[in-house]
Amino acid sequence: MPLTKEIEKEVTEMCTYATSMENKGLTKGLEKGLRALVKSLKAYIKDFDSLYDAVIENEDYANVSKEQVRKYY
């Protein structure tokens, strides 16, 4: 099957859409994980700054902001 410009465009659009959906799923998963992590740490760590330090020690959440953590605190 010859690759026409139209087919190439459609394939590119589908790949872009698939990547977008994958990124959306990863973001949702990280948000749910962050919420669960903060909830579980909050049972043991009452001080927000100490809790934040504990959260960012986890490599998956090393770059989250205090505002993102505070949302679930």
GROMACS .gro file of N, CA, C and O in nm:
model
  292
    1MET      N    1   0.085  -0.118   0.000
    1MET     CA    2   0.000   0.000   0.000
    1MET      C    3   0.089   0.124   0.000
    1MET      O    4   0.170   0.141   0.092
    2PRO      N    5   0.075   0.208  -0.096
    2PRO     CA    6   0.159   0.328  -0.101
    2PRO      C    7   0.118   0.428   0.007
    2PRO      O    8   0.000   0.443   0.039
    3LEU      N    9   0.217   0.492   0.065
    3LEU     CA   10   0.194   0.590   0.170
    3LEU      C   11   0.171   0.727   0.107
    3LEU      O   12   0.263   0.788   0.054
    4THR      N   13   0.046   0.770   0.111
    4THR     CA   14   0.014   0.900   0.054
    4THR      C   15   0.023   1.006   0.164
    4THR      O   16   0.029   0.974   0.283
    5LYS      N   17   0.023   1.130   0.127
    5LYS     CA   18   0.027   1.241   0.224
    5LYS      C   19  -0.096   1.235   0.315
    5LYS      O   20  -0.087   1.262   0.435
    6GLU      N   21  -0.210   1.198   0.257
    6GLU     CA   22  -0.333   1.191   0.335
    6GLU      C   23  -0.323   1.081   0.442
    6GLU      O   24  -0.359   1.103   0.558
    7ILE      N   25  -0.275   0.964   0.405
    7ILE     CA   26  -0.260   0.854   0.500
    7ILE      C   27  -0.156   0.892   0.607
    7ILE      O   28  -0.177   0.869   0.725
    8GLU      N   29  -0.047   0.951   0.564
    8GLU     CA   30   0.057   0.994   0.658
    8GLU      C   31  -0.001   1.093   0.760
    8GLU      O   32   0.025   1.083   0.880
    9LYS      N   33  -0.083   1.187   0.715
    9LYS     CA   34  -0.146   1.285   0.803
    9LYS      C   35  -0.239   1.216   0.903
    9LYS      O   36  -0.238   1.247   1.022
   10GLU      N   37  -0.318   1.122   0.856
   10GLU     CA   38  -0.411   1.051   0.943
   10GLU      C   39  -0.337   0.968   1.049
   10GLU      O   40  -0.377   0.965   1.165
   11VAL      N   41  -0.230   0.904   1.010
   11VAL     CA   42  -0.150   0.825   1.104
   11VAL      C   43  -0.090   0.917   1.210
   11VAL      O   44  -0.093   0.888   1.329
   12THR      N   45  -0.038   1.030   1.168
   12THR     CA   46   0.020   1.127   1.262
   12THR      C   47  -0.085   1.176   1.361
   12THR      O   48  -0.060   1.185   1.481
   13GLU      N   49  -0.204   1.208   1.311
   13GLU     CA   50  -0.312   1.253   1.399
   13GLU      C   51  -0.351   1.146   1.500
   13GLU      O   52  -0.373   1.176   1.618
   14MET      N   53  -0.360   1.021   1.457
   14MET     CA   54  -0.395   0.912   1.547
   14MET      C   55  -0.287   0.891   1.653
   14MET      O   56  -0.317   0.868   1.770
   15CYS      N   57  -0.162   0.900   1.614
   15CYS     CA   58  -0.052   0.884   1.710
   15CYS      C   59  -0.052   0.998   1.812
   15CYS      O   60  -0.031   0.976   1.931
   16THR      N   61  -0.079   1.119   1.766
   16THR     CA   62  -0.087   1.234   1.856
   16THR      C   63  -0.202   1.216   1.954
   16THR      O   64  -0.187   1.242   2.074
   17TYR      N   65  -0.315   1.170   1.906
   17TYR     CA   66  -0.430   1.145   1.993
   17TYR      C   67  -0.399   1.036   2.095
   17TYR      O   68  -0.428   1.052   2.213
   18ALA      N   69  -0.338   0.928   2.052
   18ALA     CA   70  -0.305   0.818   2.142
   18ALA      C   71  -0.206   0.865   2.250
   18ALA      O   72  -0.222   0.831   2.369
   19THR      N   73  -0.109   0.942   2.212
   19THR     CA   74  -0.012   0.995   2.309
   19THR      C   75  -0.082   1.087   2.408
   19THR      O   76  -0.055   1.081   2.529
   20SER      N   77  -0.172   1.169   2.361
   20SER     CA   78  -0.247   1.259   2.449
   20SER      C   79  -0.329   1.180   2.551
   20SER      O   80  -0.332   1.213   2.669
   21MET      N   81  -0.395   1.075   2.507
   21MET     CA   82  -0.476   0.992   2.597
   21MET      C   83  -0.387   0.920   2.699
   21MET      O   84  -0.421   0.909   2.816
   22GLU      N   85  -0.273   0.874   2.655
   22GLU     CA   86  -0.179   0.807   2.745
   22GLU      C   87  -0.131   0.905   2.852
   22GLU      O   88  -0.129   0.872   2.970
   23ASN      N   89  -0.094   1.025   2.812
   23ASN     CA   90  -0.048   1.125   2.908
   23ASN      C   91  -0.157   1.163   3.007
   23ASN      O   92  -0.130   1.182   3.125
   24LYS      N   93  -0.279   1.172   2.959
   24LYS     CA   94  -0.392   1.203   3.047
   24LYS      C   95  -0.410   1.092   3.151
   24LYS      O   96  -0.432   1.120   3.268
   25GLY      N   97  -0.398   0.968   3.109
   25GLY     CA   98  -0.409   0.856   3.202
   25GLY      C   99  -0.296   0.855   3.304
   25GLY      O  100  -0.319   0.828   3.422
   26LEU      N  101  -0.176   0.884   3.261
   26LEU     CA  102  -0.062   0.888   3.354
   26LEU      C  103  -0.081   0.999   3.456
   26LEU      O  104  -0.055   0.979   3.574
   27THR      N  105  -0.127   1.114   3.411
   27THR     CA  106  -0.150   1.226   3.502
   27THR      C  107  -0.256   1.191   3.605
   27THR      O  108  -0.238   1.217   3.724
   28LYS      N  109  -0.365   1.130   3.560
   28LYS     CA  110  -0.470   1.088   3.653
   28LYS      C  111  -0.418   0.988   3.755
   28LYS      O  112  -0.448   0.996   3.873
   29GLY      N  113  -0.338   0.894   3.708
   29GLY     CA  114  -0.281   0.793   3.798
   29GLY      C  115  -0.189   0.854   3.901
   29GLY      O  116  -0.192   0.817   4.019
   30LEU      N  117  -0.107   0.948   3.858
   30LEU     CA  118  -0.016   1.014   3.953
   30LEU      C  119  -0.094   1.097   4.054
   30LEU      O  120  -0.058   1.101   4.172
   31GLU      N  121  -0.200   1.162   4.011
   31GLU     CA  122  -0.282   1.240   4.104
   31GLU      C  123  -0.347   1.149   4.208
   31GLU      O  124  -0.348   1.182   4.327
   32LYS      N  125  -0.400   1.036   4.165
   32LYS     CA  126  -0.461   0.942   4.260
   32LYS      C  127  -0.356   0.888   4.357
   32LYS      O  128  -0.381   0.875   4.475
   33GLY      N  129  -0.239   0.859   4.305
   33GLY     CA  130  -0.131   0.810   4.390
   33GLY      C  131  -0.086   0.914   4.490
   33GLY      O  132  -0.062   0.883   4.607
   34LEU      N  133  -0.075   1.038   4.446
   34LEU     CA  134  -0.036   1.147   4.535
   34LEU      C  135  -0.139   1.165   4.645
   34LEU      O  136  -0.104   1.180   4.762
   35ARG      N  137  -0.264   1.161   4.609
   35ARG     CA  138  -0.372   1.175   4.708
   35ARG      C  139  -0.362   1.064   4.813
   35ARG      O  140  -0.369   1.091   4.934
   36ALA      N  141  -0.342   0.942   4.769
   36ALA     CA  142  -0.331   0.829   4.862
   36ALA      C  143  -0.207   0.841   4.950
   36ALA      O  144  -0.212   0.812   5.070
   37LEU      N  145  -0.095   0.883   4.892
   37LEU     CA  146   0.028   0.898   4.967
   37LEU      C  147   0.013   1.003   5.076
   37LEU      O  148   0.051   0.980   5.192
   38VAL      N  149  -0.042   1.119   5.040
   38VAL     CA  150  -0.061   1.226   5.138
   38VAL      C  151  -0.154   1.179   5.249
   38VAL      O  152  -0.127   1.201   5.368
   39LYS      N  153  -0.261   1.112   5.213
   39LYS     CA  154  -0.357   1.063   5.313
   39LYS      C  155  -0.290   0.966   5.410
   39LYS      O  156  -0.308   0.976   5.531
   40SER      N  157  -0.210   0.876   5.358
   40SER     CA  158  -0.146   0.778   5.446
   40SER      C  159  -0.037   0.843   5.533
   40SER      O  160  -0.024   0.811   5.651
   41LEU      N  161   0.040   0.935   5.476
   41LEU     CA  162   0.144   1.002   5.555
   41LEU      C  163   0.084   1.093   5.661
   41LEU      O  164   0.140   1.109   5.770
   42LYS      N  165  -0.028   1.152   5.631
   42LYS     CA  166  -0.093   1.246   5.724
   42LYS      C  167  -0.130   1.178   5.856
   42LYS      O  168  -0.134   1.242   5.960
   43ALA      N  169  -0.152   1.049   5.850
   43ALA     CA  170  -0.184   0.976   5.973
   43ALA      C  171  -0.064   0.972   6.069
   43ALA      O  172  -0.081   0.958   6.190
   44TYR      N  173   0.057   0.988   6.016
   44TYR     CA  174   0.178   0.979   6.097
   44TYR      C  175   0.254   1.111   6.109
   44TYR      O  176   0.330   1.131   6.203
   45ILE      N  177   0.237   1.199   6.012
   45ILE     CA  178   0.312   1.324   6.009
   45ILE      C  179   0.211   1.439   6.010
   45ILE      O  180   0.139   1.459   5.913
   46LYS      N  181   0.207   1.514   6.117
   46LYS     CA  182   0.108   1.622   6.131
   46LYS      C  183   0.156   1.754   6.072
   46LYS      O  184   0.076   1.834   6.025
   47ASP      N  185   0.284   1.779   6.071
   47ASP     CA  186   0.341   1.904   6.019
   47ASP      C  187   0.346   1.899   5.867
   47ASP      O  188   0.404   1.806   5.808
   48PHE      N  189   0.287   2.000   5.801
   48PHE     CA  190   0.280   2.000   5.655
   48PHE      C  191   0.418   1.997   5.591
   48PHE      O  192   0.440   1.922   5.496
   49ASP      N  193   0.510   2.079   5.637
   49ASP     CA  194   0.642   2.085   5.574
   49ASP      C  195   0.716   1.951   5.584
   49ASP      O  196   0.781   1.908   5.488
   50SER      N  197   0.703   1.884   5.696
   50SER     CA  198   0.765   1.752   5.712
   50SER      C  199   0.699   1.650   5.620
   50SER      O  200   0.766   1.566   5.560
   51LEU      N  201   0.567   1.661   5.608
   51LEU     CA  202   0.495   1.570   5.518
   51LEU      C  203   0.537   1.595   5.374
   51LEU      O  204   0.562   1.500   5.299
   52TYR      N  205   0.548   1.721   5.335
   52TYR     CA  206   0.591   1.753   5.199
   52TYR      C  207   0.730   1.695   5.172
   52TYR      O  208   0.753   1.637   5.066
   53ASP      N  209   0.821   1.711   5.268
   53ASP     CA  210   0.956   1.656   5.252
   53ASP      C  211   0.951   1.504   5.231
   53ASP      O  212   1.025   1.449   5.150
   54ALA      N  213   0.862   1.437   5.303
   54ALA     CA  214   0.848   1.292   5.289
   54ALA      C  215   0.792   1.256   5.151
   54ALA      O  216   0.836   1.159   5.089
   55VAL      N  217   0.699   1.334   5.102
   55VAL     CA  218   0.639   1.308   4.970
   55VAL      C  219   0.745   1.319   4.861
   55VAL      O  220   0.756   1.232   4.774
   56ILE      N  221   0.824   1.426   4.863
   56ILE     CA  222   0.918   1.447   4.754
   56ILE      C  223   1.040   1.355   4.761
   56ILE      O  224   1.119   1.348   4.667
   57GLU      N  225   1.052   1.280   4.870
   57GLU     CA  226   1.156   1.177   4.875
   57GLU      C  227   1.123   1.061   4.782
   57GLU      O  228   1.210   0.989   4.737
   58ASN      N  229   0.994   1.044   4.753
   58ASN     CA  230   0.949   0.940   4.660
   58ASN      C  231   0.981   0.987   4.519
   58ASN      O  232   0.937   1.095   4.477
   59GLU      N  233   1.057   0.909   4.443
   59GLU     CA  234   1.101   0.953   4.310
   59GLU      C  235   0.986   0.984   4.215
   59GLU      O  236   1.000   1.067   4.126
   60ASP      N  237   0.871   0.921   4.232
   60ASP     CA  238   0.756   0.950   4.145
   60ASP      C  239   0.699   1.090   4.171
   60ASP      O  240   0.632   1.147   4.085
   61TYR      N  241   0.721   1.142   4.290
   61TYR     CA  242   0.664   1.271   4.329
   61TYR      C  243   0.770   1.375   4.363
   61TYR      O  244   0.741   1.475   4.426
   62ALA      N  245   0.892   1.353   4.320
   62ALA     CA  246   1.004   1.442   4.354
   62ALA      C  247   0.982   1.584   4.302
   62ALA      O  248   1.035   1.678   4.361
   63ASN      N  249   0.903   1.601   4.199
   63ASN     CA  250   0.886   1.734   4.139
   63ASN      C  251   0.751   1.798   4.167
   63ASN      O  252   0.718   1.899   4.106
   64VAL      N  253   0.672   1.741   4.258
   64VAL     CA  254   0.543   1.802   4.287
   64VAL      C  255   0.562   1.927   4.371
   64VAL      O  256   0.656   1.938   4.450
   65SER      N  257   0.474   2.021   4.352
   65SER     CA  258   0.482   2.146   4.426
   65SER      C  259   0.411   2.134   4.560
   65SER      O  260   0.331   2.043   4.581
   66LYS      N  261   0.440   2.229   4.647
   66LYS     CA  262   0.370   2.232   4.776
   66LYS      C  263   0.221   2.251   4.755
   66LYS      O  264   0.140   2.195   4.830
   67GLU      N  265   0.184   2.327   4.655
   67GLU     CA  266   0.041   2.351   4.627
   67GLU      C  267  -0.030   2.220   4.587
   67GLU      O  268  -0.142   2.197   4.628
   68GLN      N  269   0.039   2.137   4.508
   68GLN     CA  270  -0.022   2.009   4.471
   68GLN      C  271  -0.041   1.920   4.592
   68GLN      O  272  -0.144   1.853   4.604
   69VAL      N  273   0.054   1.919   4.681
   69VAL     CA  274   0.043   1.836   4.801
   69VAL      C  275  -0.062   1.894   4.895
   69VAL      O  276  -0.144   1.822   4.952
   70ARG      N  277  -0.062   2.027   4.910
   70ARG     CA  278  -0.156   2.093   5.001
   70ARG      C  279  -0.301   2.064   4.959
   70ARG      O  280  -0.390   2.057   5.043
   71LYS      N  281  -0.323   2.044   4.830
   71LYS     CA  282  -0.457   2.014   4.780
   71LYS      C  283  -0.515   1.889   4.847
   71LYS      O  284  -0.636   1.880   4.866
   72TYR      N  285  -0.430   1.795   4.886
   72TYR     CA  286  -0.476   1.670   4.946
   72TYR      C  287  -0.450   1.664   5.095
   72TYR      O  288  -0.481   1.566   5.160
   73TYR      N  289  -0.389   1.768   5.151
   73TYR     CA  290  -0.351   1.768   5.293
   73TYR      C  291  -0.471   1.792   5.382
   73TYR      O  292  -0.554   1.871   5.366
   0.00000   0.00000   0.00000
